[in-house]
Structures are given as structure tokens and as C-alpha cells.
XYZ file of C-alpha atoms in Angstrom:
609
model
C 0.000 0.000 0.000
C 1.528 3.402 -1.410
C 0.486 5.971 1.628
C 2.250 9.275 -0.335
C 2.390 9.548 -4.252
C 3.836 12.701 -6.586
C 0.934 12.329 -9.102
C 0.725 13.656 -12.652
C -0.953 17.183 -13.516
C -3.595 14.870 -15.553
C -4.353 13.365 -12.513
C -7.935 14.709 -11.075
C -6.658 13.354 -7.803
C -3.874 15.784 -7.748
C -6.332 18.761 -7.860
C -7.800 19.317 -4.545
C -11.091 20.199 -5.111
C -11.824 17.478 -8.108
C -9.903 14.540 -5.975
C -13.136 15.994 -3.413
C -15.583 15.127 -5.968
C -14.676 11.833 -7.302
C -11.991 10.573 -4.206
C -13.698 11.847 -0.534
C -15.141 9.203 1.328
C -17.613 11.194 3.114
C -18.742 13.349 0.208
C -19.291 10.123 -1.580
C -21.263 8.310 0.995
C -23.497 11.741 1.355
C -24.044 11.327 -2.285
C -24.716 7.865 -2.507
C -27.441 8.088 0.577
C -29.148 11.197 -1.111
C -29.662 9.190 -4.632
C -30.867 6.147 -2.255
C -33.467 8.336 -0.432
C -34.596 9.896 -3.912
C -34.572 6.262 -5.469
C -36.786 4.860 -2.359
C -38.753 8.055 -2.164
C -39.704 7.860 -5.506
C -40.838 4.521 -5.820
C -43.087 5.096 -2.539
C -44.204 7.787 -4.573
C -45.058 6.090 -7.419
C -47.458 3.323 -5.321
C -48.931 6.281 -3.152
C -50.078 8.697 -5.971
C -50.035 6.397 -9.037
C -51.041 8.764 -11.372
C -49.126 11.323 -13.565
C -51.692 14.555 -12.248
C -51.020 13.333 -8.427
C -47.409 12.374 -8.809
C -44.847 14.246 -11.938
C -41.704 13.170 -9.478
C -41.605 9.415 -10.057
C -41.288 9.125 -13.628
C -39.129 12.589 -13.959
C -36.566 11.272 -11.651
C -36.248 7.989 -13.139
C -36.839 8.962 -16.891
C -35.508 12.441 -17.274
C -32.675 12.651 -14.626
C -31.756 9.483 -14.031
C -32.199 8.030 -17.946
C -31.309 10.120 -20.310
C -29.629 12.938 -18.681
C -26.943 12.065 -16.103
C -26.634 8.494 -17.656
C -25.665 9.586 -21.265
C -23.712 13.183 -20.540
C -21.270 11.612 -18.121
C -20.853 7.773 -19.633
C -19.831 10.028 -22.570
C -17.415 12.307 -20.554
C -16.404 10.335 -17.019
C -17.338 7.302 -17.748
C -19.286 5.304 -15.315
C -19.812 7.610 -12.437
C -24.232 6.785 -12.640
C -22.503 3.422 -11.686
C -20.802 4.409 -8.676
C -23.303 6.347 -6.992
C -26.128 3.541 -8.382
C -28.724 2.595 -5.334
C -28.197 -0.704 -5.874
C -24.587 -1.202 -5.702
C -24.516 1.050 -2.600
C -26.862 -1.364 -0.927
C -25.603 -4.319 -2.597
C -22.236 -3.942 -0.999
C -23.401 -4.361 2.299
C -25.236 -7.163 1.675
C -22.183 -9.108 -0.180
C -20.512 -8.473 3.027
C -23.451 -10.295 5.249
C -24.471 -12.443 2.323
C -23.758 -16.370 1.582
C -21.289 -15.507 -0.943
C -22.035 -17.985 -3.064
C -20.333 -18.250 -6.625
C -22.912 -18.057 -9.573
C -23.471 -21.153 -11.983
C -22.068 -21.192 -14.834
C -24.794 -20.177 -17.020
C -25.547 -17.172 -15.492
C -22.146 -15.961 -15.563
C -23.008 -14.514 -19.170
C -23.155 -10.867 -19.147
C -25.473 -11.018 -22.084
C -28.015 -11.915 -19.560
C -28.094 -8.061 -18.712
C -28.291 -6.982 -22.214
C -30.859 -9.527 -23.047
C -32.893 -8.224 -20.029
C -32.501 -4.347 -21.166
C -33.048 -5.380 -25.015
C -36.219 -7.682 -24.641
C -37.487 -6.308 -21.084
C -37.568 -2.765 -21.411
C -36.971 -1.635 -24.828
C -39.333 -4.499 -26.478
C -41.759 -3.471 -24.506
C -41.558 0.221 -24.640
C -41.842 0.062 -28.539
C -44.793 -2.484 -28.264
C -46.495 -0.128 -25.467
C -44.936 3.237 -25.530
C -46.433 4.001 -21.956
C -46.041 0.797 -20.227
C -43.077 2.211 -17.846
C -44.004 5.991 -18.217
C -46.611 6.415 -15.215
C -45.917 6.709 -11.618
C -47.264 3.291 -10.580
C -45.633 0.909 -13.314
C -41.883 3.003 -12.900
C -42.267 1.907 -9.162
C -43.268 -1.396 -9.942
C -40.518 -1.559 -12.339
C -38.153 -0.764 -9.835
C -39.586 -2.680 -6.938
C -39.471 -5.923 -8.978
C -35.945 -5.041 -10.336
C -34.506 -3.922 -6.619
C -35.884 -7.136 -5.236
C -34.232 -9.308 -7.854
C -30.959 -7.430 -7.528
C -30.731 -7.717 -3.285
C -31.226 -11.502 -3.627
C -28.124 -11.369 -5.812
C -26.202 -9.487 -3.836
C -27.541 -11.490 -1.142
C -26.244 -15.344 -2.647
C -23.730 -14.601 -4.908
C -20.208 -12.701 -4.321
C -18.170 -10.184 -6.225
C -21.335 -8.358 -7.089
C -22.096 -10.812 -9.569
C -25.701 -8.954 -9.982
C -23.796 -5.607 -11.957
C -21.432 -7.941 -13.566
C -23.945 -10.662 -15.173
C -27.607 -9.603 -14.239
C -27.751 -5.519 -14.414
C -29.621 -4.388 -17.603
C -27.410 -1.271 -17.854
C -24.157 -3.177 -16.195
C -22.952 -4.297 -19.890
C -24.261 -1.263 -21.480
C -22.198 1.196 -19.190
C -19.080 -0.855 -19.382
C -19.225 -0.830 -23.161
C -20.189 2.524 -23.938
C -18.055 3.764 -20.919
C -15.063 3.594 -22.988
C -15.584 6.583 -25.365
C -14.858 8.430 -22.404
C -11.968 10.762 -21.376
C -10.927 9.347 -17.937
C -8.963 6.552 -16.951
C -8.712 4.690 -13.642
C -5.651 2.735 -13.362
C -2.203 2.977 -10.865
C 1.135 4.662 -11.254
C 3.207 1.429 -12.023
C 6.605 2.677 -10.289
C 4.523 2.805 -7.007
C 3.231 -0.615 -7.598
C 6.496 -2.068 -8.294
C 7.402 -3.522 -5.002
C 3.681 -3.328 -3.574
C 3.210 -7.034 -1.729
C -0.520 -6.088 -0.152
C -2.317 -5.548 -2.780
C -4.474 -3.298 -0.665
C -6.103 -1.903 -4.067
C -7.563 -5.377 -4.759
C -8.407 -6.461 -1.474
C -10.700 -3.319 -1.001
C -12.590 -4.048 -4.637
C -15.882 -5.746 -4.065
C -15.864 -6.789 -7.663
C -12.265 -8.733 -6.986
C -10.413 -6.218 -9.566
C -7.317 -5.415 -9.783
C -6.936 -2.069 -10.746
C -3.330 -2.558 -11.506
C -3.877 -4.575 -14.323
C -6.014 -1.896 -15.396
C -3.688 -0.238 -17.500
C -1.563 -3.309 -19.123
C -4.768 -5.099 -19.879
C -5.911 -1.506 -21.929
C -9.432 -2.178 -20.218
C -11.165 -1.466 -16.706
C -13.313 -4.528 -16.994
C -15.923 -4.263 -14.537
C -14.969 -1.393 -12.474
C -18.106 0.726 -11.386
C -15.481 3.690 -10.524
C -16.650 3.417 -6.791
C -13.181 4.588 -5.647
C -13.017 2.418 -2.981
C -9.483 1.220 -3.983
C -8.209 4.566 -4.581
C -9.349 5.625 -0.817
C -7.048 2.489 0.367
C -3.931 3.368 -1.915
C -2.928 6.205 -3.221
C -1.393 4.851 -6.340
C -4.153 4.489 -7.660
C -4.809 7.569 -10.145
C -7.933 9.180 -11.958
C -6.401 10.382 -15.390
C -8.123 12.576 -18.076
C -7.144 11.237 -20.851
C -7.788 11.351 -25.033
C -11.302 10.735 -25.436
C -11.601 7.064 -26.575
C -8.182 6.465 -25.837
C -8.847 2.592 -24.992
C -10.748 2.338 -28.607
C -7.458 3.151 -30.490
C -5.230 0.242 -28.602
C -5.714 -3.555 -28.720
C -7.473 -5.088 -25.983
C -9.430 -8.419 -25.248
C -12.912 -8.155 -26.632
C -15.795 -9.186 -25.246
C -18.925 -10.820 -26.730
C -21.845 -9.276 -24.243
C -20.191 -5.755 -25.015
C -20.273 -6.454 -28.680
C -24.229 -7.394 -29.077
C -24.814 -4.399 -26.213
C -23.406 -2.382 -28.771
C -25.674 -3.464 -31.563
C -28.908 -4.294 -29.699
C -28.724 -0.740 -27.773
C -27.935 0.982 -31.556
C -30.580 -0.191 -33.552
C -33.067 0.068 -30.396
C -32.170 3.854 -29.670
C -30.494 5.390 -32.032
C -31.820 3.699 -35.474
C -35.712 3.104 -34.091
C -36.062 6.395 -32.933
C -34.777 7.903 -36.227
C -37.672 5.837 -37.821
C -40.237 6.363 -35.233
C -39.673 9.274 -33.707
C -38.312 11.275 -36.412
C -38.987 9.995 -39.853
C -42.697 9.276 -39.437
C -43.156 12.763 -38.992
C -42.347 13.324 -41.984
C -45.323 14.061 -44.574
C -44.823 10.857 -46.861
C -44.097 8.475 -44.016
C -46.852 6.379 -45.133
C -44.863 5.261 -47.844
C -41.819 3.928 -45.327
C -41.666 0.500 -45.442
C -41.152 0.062 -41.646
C -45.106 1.988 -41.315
C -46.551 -0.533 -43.875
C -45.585 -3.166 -42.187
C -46.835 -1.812 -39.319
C -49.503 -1.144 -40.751
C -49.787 -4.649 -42.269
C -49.341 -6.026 -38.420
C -52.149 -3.843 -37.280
C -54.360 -5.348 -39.552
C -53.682 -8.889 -39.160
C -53.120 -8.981 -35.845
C -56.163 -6.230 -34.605
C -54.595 -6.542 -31.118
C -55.877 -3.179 -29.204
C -53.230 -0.665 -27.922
C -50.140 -2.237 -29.472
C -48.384 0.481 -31.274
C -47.489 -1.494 -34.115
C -45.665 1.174 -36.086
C -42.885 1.065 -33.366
C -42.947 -2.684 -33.342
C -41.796 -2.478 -37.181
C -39.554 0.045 -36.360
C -38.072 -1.874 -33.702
C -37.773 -5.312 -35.681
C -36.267 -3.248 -39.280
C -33.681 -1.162 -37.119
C -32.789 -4.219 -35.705
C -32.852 -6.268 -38.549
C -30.604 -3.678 -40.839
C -28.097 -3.137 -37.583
C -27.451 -6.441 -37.635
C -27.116 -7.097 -41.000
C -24.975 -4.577 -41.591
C -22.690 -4.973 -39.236
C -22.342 -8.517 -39.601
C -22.510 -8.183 -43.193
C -19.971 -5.516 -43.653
C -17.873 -7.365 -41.169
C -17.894 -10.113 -43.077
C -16.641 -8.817 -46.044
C -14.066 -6.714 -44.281
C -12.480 -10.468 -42.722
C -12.164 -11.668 -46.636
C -10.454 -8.693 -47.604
C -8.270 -9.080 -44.440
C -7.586 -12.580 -44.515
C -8.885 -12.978 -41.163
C -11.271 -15.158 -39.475
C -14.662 -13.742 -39.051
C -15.206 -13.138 -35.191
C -12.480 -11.512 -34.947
C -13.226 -9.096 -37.077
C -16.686 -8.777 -36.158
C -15.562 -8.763 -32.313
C -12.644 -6.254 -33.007
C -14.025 -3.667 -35.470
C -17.702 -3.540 -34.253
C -16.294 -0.806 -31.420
C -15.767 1.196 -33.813
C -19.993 1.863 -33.690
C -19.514 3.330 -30.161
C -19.718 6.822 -30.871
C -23.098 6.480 -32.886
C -25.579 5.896 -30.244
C -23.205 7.260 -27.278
C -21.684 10.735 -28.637
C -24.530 10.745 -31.625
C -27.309 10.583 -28.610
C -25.915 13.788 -26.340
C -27.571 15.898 -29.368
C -30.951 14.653 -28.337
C -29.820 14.730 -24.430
C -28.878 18.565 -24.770
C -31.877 19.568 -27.047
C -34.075 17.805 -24.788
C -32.513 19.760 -21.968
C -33.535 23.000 -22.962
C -36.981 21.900 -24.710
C -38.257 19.458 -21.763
C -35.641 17.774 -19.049
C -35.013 21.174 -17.261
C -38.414 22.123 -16.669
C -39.676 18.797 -16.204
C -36.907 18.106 -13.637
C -37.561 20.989 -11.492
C -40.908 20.878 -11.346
C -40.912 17.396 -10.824
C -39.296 18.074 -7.287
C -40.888 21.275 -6.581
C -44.306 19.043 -6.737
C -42.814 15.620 -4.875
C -41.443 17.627 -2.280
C -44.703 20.130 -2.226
C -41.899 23.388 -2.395
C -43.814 26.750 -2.468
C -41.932 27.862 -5.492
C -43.406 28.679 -9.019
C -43.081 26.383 -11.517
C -40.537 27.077 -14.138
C -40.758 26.823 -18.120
C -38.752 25.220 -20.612
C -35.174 26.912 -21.213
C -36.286 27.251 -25.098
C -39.695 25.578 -27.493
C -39.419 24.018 -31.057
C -39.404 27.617 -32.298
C -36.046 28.701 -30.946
C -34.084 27.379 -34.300
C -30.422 27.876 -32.277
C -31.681 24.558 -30.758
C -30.878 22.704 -34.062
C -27.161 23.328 -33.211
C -26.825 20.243 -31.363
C -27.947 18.039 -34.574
C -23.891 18.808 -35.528
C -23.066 16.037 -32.425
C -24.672 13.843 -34.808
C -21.877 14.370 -37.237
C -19.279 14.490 -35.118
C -20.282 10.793 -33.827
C -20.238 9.563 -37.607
C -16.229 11.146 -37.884
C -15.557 9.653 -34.415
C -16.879 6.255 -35.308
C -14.860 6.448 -38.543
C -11.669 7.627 -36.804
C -12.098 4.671 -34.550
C -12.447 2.185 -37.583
C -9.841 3.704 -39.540
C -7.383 2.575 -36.162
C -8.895 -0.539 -35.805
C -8.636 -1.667 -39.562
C -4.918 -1.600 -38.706
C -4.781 -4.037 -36.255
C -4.731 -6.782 -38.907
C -2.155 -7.432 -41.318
C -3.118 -6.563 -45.180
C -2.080 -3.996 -48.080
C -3.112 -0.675 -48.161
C -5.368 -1.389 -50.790
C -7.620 -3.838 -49.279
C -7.542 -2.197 -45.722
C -9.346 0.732 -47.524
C -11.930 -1.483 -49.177
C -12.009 -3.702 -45.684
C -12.650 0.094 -43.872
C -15.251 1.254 -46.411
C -17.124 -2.050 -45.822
C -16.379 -2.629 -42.246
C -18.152 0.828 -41.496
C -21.005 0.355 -43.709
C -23.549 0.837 -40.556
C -21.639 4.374 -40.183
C -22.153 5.180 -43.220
C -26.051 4.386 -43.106
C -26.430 6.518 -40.091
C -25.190 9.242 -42.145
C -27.284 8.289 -44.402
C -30.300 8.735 -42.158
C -29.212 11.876 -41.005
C -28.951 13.399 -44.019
C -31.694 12.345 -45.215
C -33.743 13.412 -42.493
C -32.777 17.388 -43.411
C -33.629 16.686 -46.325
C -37.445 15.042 -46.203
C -38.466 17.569 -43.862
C -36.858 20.270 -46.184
C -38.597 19.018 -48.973
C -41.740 17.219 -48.120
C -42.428 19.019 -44.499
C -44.166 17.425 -41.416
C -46.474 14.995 -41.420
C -49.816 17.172 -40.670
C -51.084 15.755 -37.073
C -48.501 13.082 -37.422
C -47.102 13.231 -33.942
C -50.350 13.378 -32.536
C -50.693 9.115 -33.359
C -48.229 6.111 -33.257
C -49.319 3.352 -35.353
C -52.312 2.531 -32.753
C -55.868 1.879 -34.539
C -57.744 4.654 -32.421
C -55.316 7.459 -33.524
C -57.830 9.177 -36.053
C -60.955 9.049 -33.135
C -60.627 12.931 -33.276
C -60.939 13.321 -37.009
C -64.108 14.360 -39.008
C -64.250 15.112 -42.799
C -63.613 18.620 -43.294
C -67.011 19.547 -44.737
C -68.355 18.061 -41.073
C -65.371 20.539 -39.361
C -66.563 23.963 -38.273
C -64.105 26.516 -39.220
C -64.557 29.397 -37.217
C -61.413 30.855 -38.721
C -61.055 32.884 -41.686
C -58.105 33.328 -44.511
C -56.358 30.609 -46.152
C -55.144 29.349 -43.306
C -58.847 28.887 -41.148
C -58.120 24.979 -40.668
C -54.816 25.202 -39.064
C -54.462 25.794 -35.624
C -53.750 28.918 -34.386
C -50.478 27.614 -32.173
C -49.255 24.428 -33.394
C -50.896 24.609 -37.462
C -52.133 21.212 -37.143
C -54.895 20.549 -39.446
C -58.219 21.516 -37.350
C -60.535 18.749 -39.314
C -57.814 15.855 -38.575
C -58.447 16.812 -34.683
C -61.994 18.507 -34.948
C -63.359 16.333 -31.720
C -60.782 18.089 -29.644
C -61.233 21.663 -30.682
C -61.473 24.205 -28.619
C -62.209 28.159 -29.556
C -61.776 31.388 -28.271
C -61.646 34.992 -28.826
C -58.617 37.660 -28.290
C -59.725 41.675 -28.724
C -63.089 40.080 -30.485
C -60.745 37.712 -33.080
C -61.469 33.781 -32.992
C -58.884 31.966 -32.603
C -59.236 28.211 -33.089
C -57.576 25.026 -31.451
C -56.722 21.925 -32.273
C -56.978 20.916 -28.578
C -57.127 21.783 -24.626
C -53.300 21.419 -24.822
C -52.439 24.069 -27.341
C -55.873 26.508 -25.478
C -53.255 25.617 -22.134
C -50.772 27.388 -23.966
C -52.181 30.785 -25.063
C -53.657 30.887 -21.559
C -50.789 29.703 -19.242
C -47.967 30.048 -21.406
C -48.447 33.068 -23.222
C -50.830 34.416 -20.653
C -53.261 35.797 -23.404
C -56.508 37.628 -22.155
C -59.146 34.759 -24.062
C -62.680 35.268 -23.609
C -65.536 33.192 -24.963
C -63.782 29.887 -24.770
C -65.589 27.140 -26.177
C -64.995 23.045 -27.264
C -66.957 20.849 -29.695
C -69.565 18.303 -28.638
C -68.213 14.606 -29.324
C -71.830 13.731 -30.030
C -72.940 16.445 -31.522
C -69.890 18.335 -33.550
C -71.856 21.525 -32.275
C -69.668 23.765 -30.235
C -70.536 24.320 -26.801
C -69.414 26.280 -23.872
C -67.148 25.022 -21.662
C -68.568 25.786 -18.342
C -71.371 23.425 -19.823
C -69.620 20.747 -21.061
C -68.111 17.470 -19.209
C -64.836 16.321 -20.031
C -63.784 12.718 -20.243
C -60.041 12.590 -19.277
C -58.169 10.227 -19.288
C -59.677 7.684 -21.742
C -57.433 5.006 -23.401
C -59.286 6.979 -26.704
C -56.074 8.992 -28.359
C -56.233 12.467 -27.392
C -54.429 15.329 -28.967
C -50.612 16.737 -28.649
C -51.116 14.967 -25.024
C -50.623 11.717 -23.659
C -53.515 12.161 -21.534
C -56.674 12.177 -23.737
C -59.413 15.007 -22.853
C -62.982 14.408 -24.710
C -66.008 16.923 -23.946
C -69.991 16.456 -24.390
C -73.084 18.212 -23.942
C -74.281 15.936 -22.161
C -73.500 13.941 -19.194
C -75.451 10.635 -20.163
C -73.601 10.826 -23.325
C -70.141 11.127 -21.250
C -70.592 8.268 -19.310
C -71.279 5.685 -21.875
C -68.019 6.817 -23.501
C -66.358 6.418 -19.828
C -68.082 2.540 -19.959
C -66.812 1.763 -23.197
C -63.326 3.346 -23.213
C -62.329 4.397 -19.157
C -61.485 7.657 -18.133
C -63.043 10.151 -15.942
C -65.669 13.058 -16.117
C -64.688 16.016 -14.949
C -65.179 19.661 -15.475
C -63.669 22.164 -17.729
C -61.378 23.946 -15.059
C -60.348 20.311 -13.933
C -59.705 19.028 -17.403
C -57.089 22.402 -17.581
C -55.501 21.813 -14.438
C -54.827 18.414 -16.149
C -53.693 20.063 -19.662
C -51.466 22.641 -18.121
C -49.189 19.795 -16.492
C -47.401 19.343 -19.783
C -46.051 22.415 -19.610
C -45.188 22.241 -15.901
């Protein structure tokens, strides 16, 4: 054990205030009780107030702070700190220490276990039903069933085999972890004549962080720092970023298909889901005619079958490009197959890791701030005002972060380029081997630029993001000689905030007048927005009959909210009638509950809190 160590000016433990951050014990345990208590808290929460209008802490917490935000900016930048300060492992320690300490079978010491879990569990699912995870209730349930499942682990088995084999995110954050710009490894001089191996001996995962550097890899180290608060040879170096990616190392099969699995469901899905069928000819894509095809065949109710196809052709097309360019790339090599596939597919890193912070940061200023902070200021019942997004679709500087996107496709290239020249071959055919070997780069470019390009040229999909492949998504629509226009001008069937097409969405409109002008909604969401956004002086406000297609006022009318009946531009559906009879036998037939105008806008205003 090295007591005293002269460390390098890239070492963060040679600054005083950084080695506080990342090296103090107590600052560390602070931290790692405070996300506990938020973790626990939340998932009480989330059973206590189950719903979204009772309870915006839960899911915020767990799907805007937790996932994306602090999981994707630092895996990118420090690697995996979410990992050290993770509930779970904090808890999990202690209970190694008490526990049986069992060693795991065989066949569950297969870290693709994890990725399975995150690939099939949670992403499957999501795609299949978008809100499955996304209220209060199922997130704690989630994490209830997930927490149990990882104590018992923790409980029989040693070394933490639970984040090594078992953790749906352990594999993930070990692969991904290595575009970073840190390194955790020990000043070899010091460890020279070491005999104690203190280091080691303090790892609960049985690491050896002095191998760290020799071995080019950190393995499974969760950066808890518990070996560099028992020897200080043991440094925390910023590095190049990727610096690991560029050097040979032993590859590893459950980071490989992490890689893959987590890139075609993030990264490649959302581009066709999320992005792409927005656009106004989506309904030619071939991934929403299947869908479409599905939907029909299968007439399953609330599946969103668009996303399944979007799932099954990102995956299908990751894979097969991967493998296929791969493939090619070993001929031209002269190499044997997996280990080209195992070395080179690293080189796809960047795409979903560095490619995803422009989403992360956009999302930032458009949603995750708000959301975040008014999350807490409701689960801990602050008397503070509720604060709005840092910037809305309309602020164009927010289109600066689609250049990440880029700069992933030249760091995944970079990477490739390297990693071509680990095997032995002319010039000639490593440039053919490269070109092939990247071919999934090059169709993420691909999508990207094509993306610019069908929205420059064909626009958005009118109403498109108000549906997702499911077969109630056009509930709201009327033909437009049914649709009362109330407007005037060229442009009387668009709404007056969002331009959606009025007719598409007619059984959610909503009117109003400003200085004696009607203006004309597509929905209660967008009529939240003049009034509590915008704070515009609307008199007269009025919403169209279901039954009827008359407008009514809306101290007369009763709202149905909450329905699993599609609304629009909310998840939370809001329906109003004339009459009450009339509102409860669309409550029988498709849930929800009847409430009145003012209560129907507390409930619309909570997107934008």
C-alpha cells in the first residue's frame, strides 16, 4: 500500500477540489445516501399517488434525470460515475458483506443476460407499449421488482455478480463507458514492489486495478473509488477521449451485441419512429406498412405497431450490416470472421453514445429542465413557481446540437480507420475492408442526411405526432365539410399555435376569442398554452360536442379525461360532451373520468409544468 504519491498534472486526484468530488469518502457516501433516499422516495411515490396529475416526481426522476440525462452526458465524458453512486450497488455492498457468498453457476455468468434483459425487457416493450413504464405506478413497480431481484443477488452470490452478469445497464455502461476521457488505473513505479495488494483487497468486484492499465481495459470497475481511498497509487487520469478504442485489448462478446442491440433500439428506431414518421410521406416507409400490415392482421388493441416495425427493421438492418460488412471486411483481411466482427464492431460506439448527447442537450432545454424541477418542486410540495422550458421548437439555435450527430459519424470512422490496422493486409484492401467494415456508419449518415432533407422538402407529417401506429389514432378526425371553421383566410383549418390541421383533430377543438378575433384550437393542450404560457386575455372559450360536432361552452360541457381513446398533442386524452349521459357511456366503453372544464385544464397545463 503506497500511503504518499507525486501524481501527474492529468491526474484529477492531484487537484484538490476534483480529488473531493470523485476521491472523498464522506462526500461520496453523502451522495450515494441522497440518490438512495430519492430512489426509495420515488418509488413510494409512485405506489402512493399512481397517477401522472397526483405524482410528476416518479417518472421525472427515473426517466428524465436518471435516464437520459446524467446516464448519457457523463458515460460520454467520465465514464461510469451513474454506476458508482447507483442505489443498488450502494446497498448491494453491504449485503455481499453479510451475504452467503455464493459463486454463480455457470450459465448465469453470461453478461449477455443483462443486455438480453434491457433489449427484450424494457426496450421491447416500450416500442410495443410506448407508456407501459411511463406512469408513476408501473416506474415503481418496475423498480420494486428489479430492486428485489438485484438484493437476492447481492444477497447469494459474491463479487457483485448482480452488476457484472444480471444488471440491464451493467454491460451497457461498461461498453459505452469507454468513449470516455478518464482513466482509472495505478502509477506502475509505485506498484512495483507493492506485496498487499491493498487496491484489490478493497474491490468488491475482486479487480485489480493494476492490471487496469496493461490489460488496456477497466473490466468491470463501477469507478466506486473504494481502492483509490485504500492506496494512493491508484490515479484518476483525463485522458484522449476514446483512448482505450485506439489500442488492442481483449474483446468481449456481451459488449459487442450491447453495442448493436442498444444501436438499432435507440439510435436507429427512434430515427424511424420518432423522427422519420413525422415526416409528410411516411406512409410510404416500409417500416409503417408493415406496421400497418401487423395492425391489420393482428387487430390486437393498444399495441403500437408502427414502433414494433420500427423496432424489428432497425434491428434487422443493424445487424445485418454490421455482420454483413464485417464479413466482407475479414475476406479482404484474410482474417477469421469473429475476430473481425468482435474487433471492429467498437468502432460503432460513438453512434448511439456521442450521436445521442444531441438529443440529451436539445431535450434539456426543450423538456428535461423544466420537467426536472418541477418534478421536485411538486414531490417535495416546495412553495416555489413552476418554471418553463429553457427554449420551445421555435427557438431554431436549438438545431445546433444536430452537428453532435456528425461528429459521432467522424468519431466512429476515426475509430475504424485505427482498428482496420490491427490486422495485417495492403493498403489497398484495408481501404476497401474500412469502407465495408463501417457500412452501418455510413447508413447513419445516411439517415441523417436524409432526415434534413425530407423535412426540407416534403415538411411534417400534418397531425402526425399526434398518433403512433395505434388503430384509435384518427378518433378525433371528421371530414372537413363536417369541421366547423370558425377561422377565416387561407389558413382557417390550421391551428392557431401548433398549425395542425383543425378537421384531422376537430373532436378536440377548442375556440376562443382575443380583442373580439377567434382563434381556433386543435386541442385543450395548445388553449393551455395561449392561456398559461403566453398568458393571453381569451374570452368566450368554447370546445366541440363529441356527439354532436356543435360547439358548446365550456362551463357546460363534461370532459372525459383520461380515456385510453387517443387524445391530442397529449398523452392524456381530454374528450367533452353536452351531455352527461352521453359522457358516461363513452367512460363505460373506453375508461377515463368526467370532470369539469377547469379540472380538465388543471390536467392540460401539467405538460407544460
Amino acid at each position: 500500500m503506497v500511503n504518499q504519491q507525486k501524481r501527474d498534472r492529468n491526474d484529477l486526484f492531484a487537484n484538490p477540489i476534483s480529488a473531493f468530488f470523485f476521491k472523498n469518502r464522506t462526500f461520496l457516501m453523502l451522495l450515494r445516501m441522497s440518490v438512495l433516499a430519492l430512489f426509495v422516495y420515488a418509488i413510494f411515490l409512485g405506489f402512493i399517488a399512481p397517477t401522472k396529475e397526483q405524482n410528476g416526481f416518479t417518472t421525472i426522476l427515473f426517466w428524465s434525470l436518471f435516464w437520459p440525462l446524467f446516464m448519457v452526458v457523463t458515460l460520454s465524458t467520465f465514464g461510469r460515475l451513474f454506476c458508482g453512486i447507483c442505489p443498488h450497488a450502494f446497498v448491494g455492498k453491504f449485503l455481499t458483506k453479510v451475504g452467503l457468498n455464493k459463486t454463480p453457476p455457470k450459465w448465469l455468468q453470461q453478461p449477455l443476460i443483462g443486455v438480453l434483459l434491457l433489449f427484450f425487457g424494457w426496450w421491447t416493450v416500450y416500442y410495443i407499449y410506448p407508456t407501459a413504464y411511463k406512469s408513476p405506478l408501473s416506474s415503481a413497480i418496475f423498480f420494486t421488482v428489479l430492486s428485489v431481484l438485484a438484493f437476492l443477488f447481492f444477497f447469494i452470490f459474491k463479487e457483485m455478480s448482480y452488476c457484472k452478469y444480471i444488471c440491464p445497464i451493467g454491460t451497457l455502461t461498461r461498453a459505452f463507458s469507454k468513449v470516455s476521457f478518464t482513466w482509472l488505473g495505478t502509477y506502475a513505479s509505485s506498484c512495483q514492489t507493492c506485496k498487499t495488494f491493498e487496491c484489490t483487497k478493497a474491490c468488491s468486484y475482486n479487480l485489480k486495478p493494476f492490471s487496469f492499465n496493461s490489460k488496456v481495459s477497466m473490466g468491470d470497475c463501477t469507478l466506486c473509488m473504494d481502492c483509490a481511498q485504500t492506496c494512493e497509487s491508484v490515479h484518476f487520469k483525463l485522458t484522449k477521449p476514446s483512448s482505450s478504442l485506439f489500442q488492442k485489448f481483449q474483446s468481449s462478446t456481451a459488449e459487442i451485441w450491447a453495442i448493436l442491440l442498444i444501436t438499432a433500439a435507440i439510435t436507429i428506431t427512434m430515427s424511424f419512429h420518432h423522427a422519420l414518421s413525422r415526416v409528410a410521406i411516411s406512409d410510404s416507409y416500409f417500416w409503417v406498412q408493415f406496421g400497418q400490415w401487423l395492425q391489420n392482421n393482428l387487430r390486437i388493441e393498444g399495441i403500437d405497431y408502427i414502433g414494433v416495425s420500427a423496432l424489428m427493421c432497425a434491428s434487422i438492418i443493424t445487424i445485418s450490416l454490421a455482420a454483413g460488412g464485417t464479413f466482407i471486411a475479414s475476406k479482404l483481411l484474410n482474417c477469421n470472421f469473429k475476430s473481425a466482427f468482435y474487433t471492429l464492431s467498437y468502432a460503432f460506439i460513438p453512434i448511439f453514445i456521442i450521436g445521442g448527447l444531441s438529443h440529451t442537450y436539445e431535450f434539456f432545454f426543450l423538456h428535461h429542465y423544466s420537467n426536472i424541477v418541477n418534478g421536485f418542486i411538486q414531490g417535495f410540495h416546495l412553495n416555489i413557481e413552476p418554471v418553463k422550458p429553457l427554449a420551445t421548437k421555435q427557438d431554431t439555435w436549438t438545431h445546433f446540437f444536430g452537428i453532435i450527430n456528425y461528429i459521432a459519424i467522424v468519431w466512429a470512422l476515426l475509430i475504424m480507420a485505427k482498428r482496420i490496422t490491427f490486422f495485417k493486409a495492403s493498403g489497398f484492401k484495408r481501404l476497401l475492408a474500412f469502407c465495408f467494415a463501417s457500412l452501418l456508419i455510413f447508413f447513419y449518415l445516411g439517415l441523417n442526411v436524409y432526415r434534413s432533407y425530407a423535412f426540407t422538402t416534403y415538411g411534417a407529417k400534418q397531425g402526425g405526432h399526434a398518433q403512433h401506429g395505434s388503430s384509435k389514432a384518427l378518433f378525433a378526425s371528421v371530414p372537413i365539410e363536417r369541421a366547423t371553421l370558425l377561422q377565416h383566410g387561407e389558413k382557417k383549418n390550421q391551428g392557431v399555435v401548433c398549425g395542425m390541421p383543425l378537421d384531422k383533430h376537430f373532436k378536440t377543438n377548442h375556440s376562443a376569442k382575443l380583442n373580439g378575433e377567434i382563434r381556433q384550437y386543435c386541442s385543450i393542450h395548445c388553449l393551455a398554452e395561449d392561456v398559461y404560457v403566453r398568458h393571453l386575455p381569451l374570452q368566450d372559450i368554447q370546445v366541440v360536442d363529441v356527439s354532436s360536432l356543435n360547439f358548446i361552452d365550456v362551463t357546460e360541457a363534461f370532459y372525459v379525461v383520461g380515456s385510453r381513446i387517443k387524445g391530442t398533442m397529449s398523452e392524456t386524452s381530454q374528450y367533452a360532451f353536452a351531455s352527461k349521459e352521453d359522457a358516461k357511456t363513452f367512460v363505460a366503453q373506453n375508461g377515463g373520468e368526467i370532470k369539469t372544464f377547469d379540472e380538465a385544464f388543471e390536467v392540460a397545463i401539467k405538460d407544460f409544468k
